[in-house]
Amino acid sequence: MSTKIFRVAPPTAAAAGSTVYGAGVAEEAKTNAINNYNGISKIVNSNINNTIIALKAISTIGITVANRVLKSEGDSKAENKGSDTKSEEEGIVYKRKEKTGKEKDYVGQAKDSIRYKKRQKEHQRANKDADYEFEEIDRGKPGKDLDRREQKHIDEGGGPTNKSNPNGGLQNKRNQIKKPKEPKEPKEPTDNG
């Protein structure tokens, strides 16, 4: 019986020293695992005697590592599905209040809870002397739905304070959804005759 040496998928550029970050690492491992699995499957299917060689190859090529990466990726997706994903998918409309009453309230939005936390820090950094408290006042699907909900609360708060609305009830400088202009009344034709 002759022994055949089989070559499994060679390392890619990432394994050879290039840098792959984030999801790229998982994709790289997934691609290698699939290529190695396909190569080994061909070996196993070609000859039963080669099965032992193929099994040895499996233990040395790192499919176990790739499977762990794939499994951990799947576990994180499963964990997200098990939790309340609706709240993670929803954006937040919030009201910022200055505790001493020196400033008007502000209504804003964030596409998710992570962005909401970042917005709170941004508000505080921009106004170091202020003491803010934040209140979630509505939730909605990011995009037009969230814009409509924010605009509803801006309107309820008295609108933004700006040149066209100097007595606005909020510190906001603009509406989230541009208000349609009032139609101009047509001019009556002049009689030049």
PDB file of C-alpha atoms in Angstrom:
ATOM      1  CA  MET A   1       0.000   0.000   0.000  1.00  0.00           C
ATOM      2  CA  SER A   2       1.367   3.373  -0.953  1.00  0.00           C
ATOM      3  CA  THR A   3       0.896   6.409   1.217  1.00  0.00           C
ATOM      4  CA  LYS A   4      -0.415   9.512  -0.454  1.00  0.00           C
ATOM      5  CA  ILE A   5       0.176  12.948   0.928  1.00  0.00           C
ATOM      6  CA  PHE A   6      -2.735  15.295   0.572  1.00  0.00           C
ATOM      7  CA  ARG A   7      -2.461  19.001   0.786  1.00  0.00           C
ATOM      8  CA  VAL A   8      -5.226  20.901   2.497  1.00  0.00           C
ATOM      9  CA  ALA A   9      -6.150  24.548   1.771  1.00  0.00           C
ATOM     10  CA  PRO A  10      -3.054  26.708   2.168  1.00  0.00           C
ATOM     11  CA  PRO A  11      -3.056  29.599   4.611  1.00  0.00           C
ATOM     12  CA  THR A  12      -4.528  32.782   3.213  1.00  0.00           C
ATOM     13  CA  ALA A  13      -3.049  36.271   3.240  1.00  0.00           C
ATOM     14  CA  ALA A  14      -4.547  36.848   6.692  1.00  0.00           C
ATOM     15  CA  ALA A  15      -2.699  33.861   8.105  1.00  0.00           C
ATOM     16  CA  ALA A  16       0.486  34.959   6.325  1.00  0.00           C
ATOM     17  CA  GLY A  17       0.673  38.183   8.290  1.00  0.00           C
ATOM     18  CA  SER A  18      -1.859  40.659   6.927  1.00  0.00           C
ATOM     19  CA  THR A  19      -4.230  42.164   9.445  1.00  0.00           C
ATOM     20  CA  VAL A  20      -7.909  41.223   9.533  1.00  0.00           C
ATOM     21  CA  TYR A  21     -10.207  42.836  12.096  1.00  0.00           C
ATOM     22  CA  GLY A  22     -13.643  42.152  13.542  1.00  0.00           C
ATOM     23  CA  ALA A  23     -16.046  40.183  11.385  1.00  0.00           C
ATOM     24  CA  GLY A  24     -13.231  39.641   8.872  1.00  0.00           C
ATOM     25  CA  VAL A  25     -11.552  37.227  11.291  1.00  0.00           C
ATOM     26  CA  ALA A  26     -14.695  35.108  11.554  1.00  0.00           C
ATOM     27  CA  GLU A  27     -15.189  35.223   7.770  1.00  0.00           C
ATOM     28  CA  GLU A  28     -11.575  34.172   7.224  1.00  0.00           C
ATOM     29  CA  ALA A  29     -11.948  31.230   9.624  1.00  0.00           C
ATOM     30  CA  LYS A  30     -15.260  30.269   8.042  1.00  0.00           C
ATOM     31  CA  THR A  31     -13.761  30.312   4.517  1.00  0.00           C
ATOM     32  CA  ASN A  32     -10.783  28.220   5.614  1.00  0.00           C
ATOM     33  CA  ALA A  33     -13.021  25.742   7.408  1.00  0.00           C
ATOM     34  CA  ILE A  34     -15.272  25.331   4.364  1.00  0.00           C
ATOM     35  CA  ASN A  35     -12.324  24.926   1.966  1.00  0.00           C
ATOM     36  CA  ASN A  36     -10.643  22.412   4.258  1.00  0.00           C
ATOM     37  CA  TYR A  37     -13.855  20.482   4.809  1.00  0.00           C
ATOM     38  CA  ASN A  38     -14.543  20.286   1.044  1.00  0.00           C
ATOM     39  CA  GLY A  39     -11.003  19.061   0.365  1.00  0.00           C
ATOM     40  CA  ILE A  40     -11.191  16.440   3.086  1.00  0.00           C
ATOM     41  CA  SER A  41     -14.612  15.289   1.915  1.00  0.00           C
ATOM     42  CA  LYS A  42     -13.171  14.580  -1.540  1.00  0.00           C
ATOM     43  CA  ILE A  43     -10.350  12.596   0.028  1.00  0.00           C
ATOM     44  CA  VAL A  44     -12.669  10.535   2.224  1.00  0.00           C
ATOM     45  CA  ASN A  45     -15.078   9.836  -0.601  1.00  0.00           C
ATOM     46  CA  SER A  46     -12.308   8.784  -2.990  1.00  0.00           C
ATOM     47  CA  ASN A  47     -10.977   5.864  -1.006  1.00  0.00           C
ATOM     48  CA  ILE A  48     -11.710   4.309   2.373  1.00  0.00           C
ATOM     49  CA  ASN A  49      -8.005   3.703   2.996  1.00  0.00           C
ATOM     50  CA  ASN A  50      -7.471   7.408   2.763  1.00  0.00           C
ATOM     51  CA  THR A  51      -9.953   7.993   5.590  1.00  0.00           C
ATOM     52  CA  ILE A  52      -7.266   7.565   8.221  1.00  0.00           C
ATOM     53  CA  ILE A  53      -5.018  10.048   6.453  1.00  0.00           C
ATOM     54  CA  ALA A  54      -7.918  12.466   6.176  1.00  0.00           C
ATOM     55  CA  LEU A  55      -8.727  12.178   9.865  1.00  0.00           C
ATOM     56  CA  LYS A  56      -5.118  12.958  10.730  1.00  0.00           C
ATOM     57  CA  ALA A  57      -5.274  15.969   8.438  1.00  0.00           C
ATOM     58  CA  ILE A  58      -8.427  17.215  10.136  1.00  0.00           C
ATOM     59  CA  SER A  59      -6.684  17.272  13.498  1.00  0.00           C
ATOM     60  CA  THR A  60      -3.775  19.293  12.146  1.00  0.00           C
ATOM     61  CA  ILE A  61      -5.440  21.912   9.962  1.00  0.00           C
ATOM     62  CA  GLY A  62      -7.393  23.799  12.567  1.00  0.00           C
ATOM     63  CA  ILE A  63     -10.959  22.970  11.714  1.00  0.00           C
ATOM     64  CA  THR A  64     -11.572  22.653  15.418  1.00  0.00           C
ATOM     65  CA  VAL A  65     -10.533  26.261  15.871  1.00  0.00           C
ATOM     66  CA  ALA A  66     -12.647  27.370  12.920  1.00  0.00           C
ATOM     67  CA  ASN A  67     -15.629  25.459  14.271  1.00  0.00           C
ATOM     68  CA  ARG A  68     -15.207  27.173  17.624  1.00  0.00           C
ATOM     69  CA  VAL A  69     -15.239  30.555  15.888  1.00  0.00           C
ATOM     70  CA  LEU A  70     -18.305  29.561  13.904  1.00  0.00           C
ATOM     71  CA  LYS A  71     -20.021  28.184  16.996  1.00  0.00           C
ATOM     72  CA  SER A  72     -19.292  31.278  19.062  1.00  0.00           C
ATOM     73  CA  GLU A  73     -20.650  33.441  16.226  1.00  0.00           C
ATOM     74  CA  GLY A  74     -23.808  31.331  16.164  1.00  0.00           C
ATOM     75  CA  ASP A  75     -24.135  31.438  19.957  1.00  0.00           C
ATOM     76  CA  SER A  76     -24.058  35.233  20.027  1.00  0.00           C
ATOM     77  CA  LYS A  77     -26.791  35.359  17.383  1.00  0.00           C
ATOM     78  CA  ALA A  78     -28.833  32.828  19.344  1.00  0.00           C
ATOM     79  CA  GLU A  79     -28.427  34.857  22.531  1.00  0.00           C
ATOM     80  CA  ASN A  80     -29.731  37.944  20.756  1.00  0.00           C
ATOM     81  CA  LYS A  81     -32.746  36.059  19.457  1.00  0.00           C
ATOM     82  CA  GLY A  82     -33.496  34.778  22.932  1.00  0.00           C
ATOM     83  CA  SER A  83     -33.458  38.239  24.458  1.00  0.00           C
ATOM     84  CA  ASP A  84     -35.908  41.022  23.856  1.00  0.00           C
ATOM     85  CA  THR A  85     -34.665  41.949  20.380  1.00  0.00           C
ATOM     86  CA  LYS A  86     -37.541  44.348  19.775  1.00  0.00           C
ATOM     87  CA  SER A  87     -36.177  46.825  22.306  1.00  0.00           C
ATOM     88  CA  GLU A  88     -32.714  46.592  20.702  1.00  0.00           C
ATOM     89  CA  GLU A  89     -34.117  47.271  17.247  1.00  0.00           C
ATOM     90  CA  GLU A  90     -36.145  50.271  18.379  1.00  0.00           C
ATOM     91  CA  GLY A  91     -34.830  53.785  18.460  1.00  0.00           C
ATOM     92  CA  ILE A  92     -35.405  56.066  21.430  1.00  0.00           C
ATOM     93  CA  VAL A  93     -36.962  59.517  21.608  1.00  0.00           C
ATOM     94  CA  TYR A  94     -35.754  61.289  24.729  1.00  0.00           C
ATOM     95  CA  LYS A  95     -36.207  64.540  26.605  1.00  0.00           C
ATOM     96  CA  ARG A  96     -33.215  66.292  28.128  1.00  0.00           C
ATOM     97  CA  LYS A  97     -34.009  68.460  31.156  1.00  0.00           C
ATOM     98  CA  GLU A  98     -31.624  70.791  32.916  1.00  0.00           C
ATOM     99  CA  LYS A  99     -32.242  70.153  36.611  1.00  0.00           C
ATOM    100  CA  THR A 100     -31.881  73.786  37.725  1.00  0.00           C
ATOM    101  CA  GLY A 101     -34.298  75.053  35.073  1.00  0.00           C
ATOM    102  CA  LYS A 102     -31.741  77.411  33.505  1.00  0.00           C
ATOM    103  CA  GLU A 103     -32.311  75.909  30.058  1.00  0.00           C
ATOM    104  CA  LYS A 104     -35.352  74.900  28.055  1.00  0.00           C
ATOM    105  CA  ASP A 105     -35.929  71.193  27.563  1.00  0.00           C
ATOM    106  CA  TYR A 106     -34.555  69.492  24.473  1.00  0.00           C
ATOM    107  CA  VAL A 107     -36.115  66.579  22.556  1.00  0.00           C
ATOM    108  CA  GLY A 108     -33.811  64.240  20.656  1.00  0.00           C
ATOM    109  CA  GLN A 109     -33.547  60.739  19.268  1.00  0.00           C
ATOM    110  CA  ALA A 110     -31.066  57.872  19.166  1.00  0.00           C
ATOM    111  CA  LYS A 111     -31.251  54.866  16.860  1.00  0.00           C
ATOM    112  CA  ASP A 112     -30.631  52.402  19.717  1.00  0.00           C
ATOM    113  CA  SER A 113     -29.767  52.185  23.407  1.00  0.00           C
ATOM    114  CA  ILE A 114     -26.019  52.291  22.770  1.00  0.00           C
ATOM    115  CA  ARG A 115     -26.355  55.507  20.775  1.00  0.00           C
ATOM    116  CA  TYR A 116     -28.674  56.901  23.466  1.00  0.00           C
ATOM    117  CA  LYS A 117     -25.932  56.494  26.086  1.00  0.00           C
ATOM    118  CA  LYS A 118     -23.417  58.165  23.770  1.00  0.00           C
ATOM    119  CA  ARG A 119     -25.796  61.079  23.135  1.00  0.00           C
ATOM    120  CA  GLN A 120     -26.106  61.682  26.882  1.00  0.00           C
ATOM    121  CA  LYS A 121     -22.330  61.963  27.157  1.00  0.00           C
ATOM    122  CA  GLU A 122     -22.201  64.256  24.113  1.00  0.00           C
ATOM    123  CA  HIS A 123     -24.799  66.596  25.643  1.00  0.00           C
ATOM    124  CA  GLN A 124     -22.855  66.739  28.909  1.00  0.00           C
ATOM    125  CA  ARG A 125     -19.519  67.361  27.161  1.00  0.00           C
ATOM    126  CA  ALA A 126     -21.003  70.201  25.097  1.00  0.00           C
ATOM    127  CA  ASN A 127     -22.463  71.860  28.216  1.00  0.00           C
ATOM    128  CA  LYS A 128     -20.020  71.144  31.034  1.00  0.00           C
ATOM    129  CA  ASP A 129     -21.745  73.436  33.573  1.00  0.00           C
ATOM    130  CA  ALA A 130     -25.202  71.934  33.050  1.00  0.00           C
ATOM    131  CA  ASP A 131     -26.731  69.192  35.178  1.00  0.00           C
ATOM    132  CA  TYR A 132     -28.937  67.132  32.874  1.00  0.00           C
ATOM    133  CA  GLU A 133     -31.368  64.320  33.400  1.00  0.00           C
ATOM    134  CA  PHE A 134     -32.655  62.280  30.493  1.00  0.00           C
ATOM    135  CA  GLU A 135     -36.029  60.631  30.110  1.00  0.00           C
ATOM    136  CA  GLU A 136     -37.120  58.160  27.451  1.00  0.00           C
ATOM    137  CA  ILE A 137     -40.434  59.446  26.167  1.00  0.00           C
ATOM    138  CA  ASP A 138     -41.067  57.240  23.134  1.00  0.00           C
ATOM    139  CA  ARG A 139     -39.684  54.428  21.003  1.00  0.00           C
ATOM    140  CA  GLY A 140     -39.923  53.657  17.316  1.00  0.00           C
ATOM    141  CA  LYS A 141     -38.300  52.027  14.351  1.00  0.00           C
ATOM    142  CA  PRO A 142     -35.214  54.030  13.308  1.00  0.00           C
ATOM    143  CA  GLY A 143     -35.848  56.150  10.238  1.00  0.00           C
ATOM    144  CA  LYS A 144     -39.086  57.888   9.307  1.00  0.00           C
ATOM    145  CA  ASP A 145     -41.064  56.316  12.158  1.00  0.00           C
ATOM    146  CA  LEU A 146     -38.594  57.592  14.769  1.00  0.00           C
ATOM    147  CA  ASP A 147     -38.479  61.009  13.064  1.00  0.00           C
ATOM    148  CA  ARG A 148     -42.288  61.280  13.210  1.00  0.00           C
ATOM    149  CA  ARG A 149     -42.334  60.353  16.878  1.00  0.00           C
ATOM    150  CA  GLU A 150     -39.633  62.885  17.713  1.00  0.00           C
ATOM    151  CA  GLN A 151     -41.435  65.597  15.739  1.00  0.00           C
ATOM    152  CA  LYS A 152     -44.671  64.850  17.627  1.00  0.00           C
ATOM    153  CA  HIS A 153     -42.874  65.498  20.931  1.00  0.00           C
ATOM    154  CA  ILE A 154     -41.166  68.617  19.573  1.00  0.00           C
ATOM    155  CA  ASP A 155     -44.587  69.975  18.591  1.00  0.00           C
ATOM    156  CA  GLU A 156     -46.055  69.055  21.990  1.00  0.00           C
ATOM    157  CA  GLY A 157     -43.153  70.861  23.683  1.00  0.00           C
ATOM    158  CA  GLY A 158     -43.845  74.132  21.884  1.00  0.00           C
ATOM    159  CA  GLY A 159     -41.532  73.672  18.917  1.00  0.00           C
ATOM    160  CA  PRO A 160     -37.926  74.655  18.391  1.00  0.00           C
ATOM    161  CA  THR A 161     -36.536  78.059  19.313  1.00  0.00           C
ATOM    162  CA  ASN A 162     -35.155  79.769  16.224  1.00  0.00           C
ATOM    163  CA  LYS A 163     -35.533  82.841  14.040  1.00  0.00           C
ATOM    164  CA  SER A 164     -38.917  81.803  12.686  1.00  0.00           C
ATOM    165  CA  ASN A 165     -40.142  80.720  16.142  1.00  0.00           C
ATOM    166  CA  PRO A 166     -38.327  82.899  18.731  1.00  0.00           C
ATOM    167  CA  ASN A 167     -40.706  81.884  21.534  1.00  0.00           C
ATOM    168  CA  GLY A 168     -40.364  78.141  20.953  1.00  0.00           C
ATOM    169  CA  GLY A 169     -40.842  75.938  23.979  1.00  0.00           C
ATOM    170  CA  LEU A 170     -37.741  73.788  23.456  1.00  0.00           C
ATOM    171  CA  GLN A 171     -34.030  74.356  23.109  1.00  0.00           C
ATOM    172  CA  ASN A 172     -34.063  72.488  19.791  1.00  0.00           C
ATOM    173  CA  LYS A 173     -32.956  74.705  16.902  1.00  0.00           C
ATOM    174  CA  ARG A 174     -34.996  72.973  14.193  1.00  0.00           C
ATOM    175  CA  ASN A 175     -37.861  70.611  13.569  1.00  0.00           C
ATOM    176  CA  GLN A 176     -36.931  67.001  12.894  1.00  0.00           C
ATOM    177  CA  ILE A 177     -39.352  66.929   9.975  1.00  0.00           C
ATOM    178  CA  LYS A 178     -39.444  70.039   7.836  1.00  0.00           C
ATOM    179  CA  LYS A 179     -42.827  71.699   8.022  1.00  0.00           C
ATOM    180  CA  PRO A 180     -44.532  72.309   4.676  1.00  0.00           C
ATOM    181  CA  LYS A 181     -44.690  75.950   3.671  1.00  0.00           C
ATOM    182  CA  GLU A 182     -48.047  77.644   3.727  1.00  0.00           C
ATOM    183  CA  PRO A 183     -49.351  77.963   0.184  1.00  0.00           C
ATOM    184  CA  LYS A 184     -49.201  81.507  -1.084  1.00  0.00           C
ATOM    185  CA  GLU A 185     -52.438  83.048  -2.156  1.00  0.00           C
ATOM    186  CA  PRO A 186     -52.449  83.682  -5.869  1.00  0.00           C
ATOM    187  CA  LYS A 187     -52.135  87.287  -6.918  1.00  0.00           C
ATOM    188  CA  GLU A 188     -55.070  88.727  -8.697  1.00  0.00           C
ATOM    189  CA  PRO A 189     -54.345  89.660 -12.269  1.00  0.00           C
ATOM    190  CA  THR A 190     -53.791  93.317 -12.800  1.00  0.00           C
ATOM    191  CA  ASP A 191     -55.605  95.132 -15.522  1.00  0.00           C
ATOM    192  CA  ASN A 192     -53.068  97.019 -17.565  1.00  0.00           C
ATOM    193  CA  GLY A 193     -55.533  97.968 -20.176  1.00  0.00           C
TER     194      GLY A 193
END
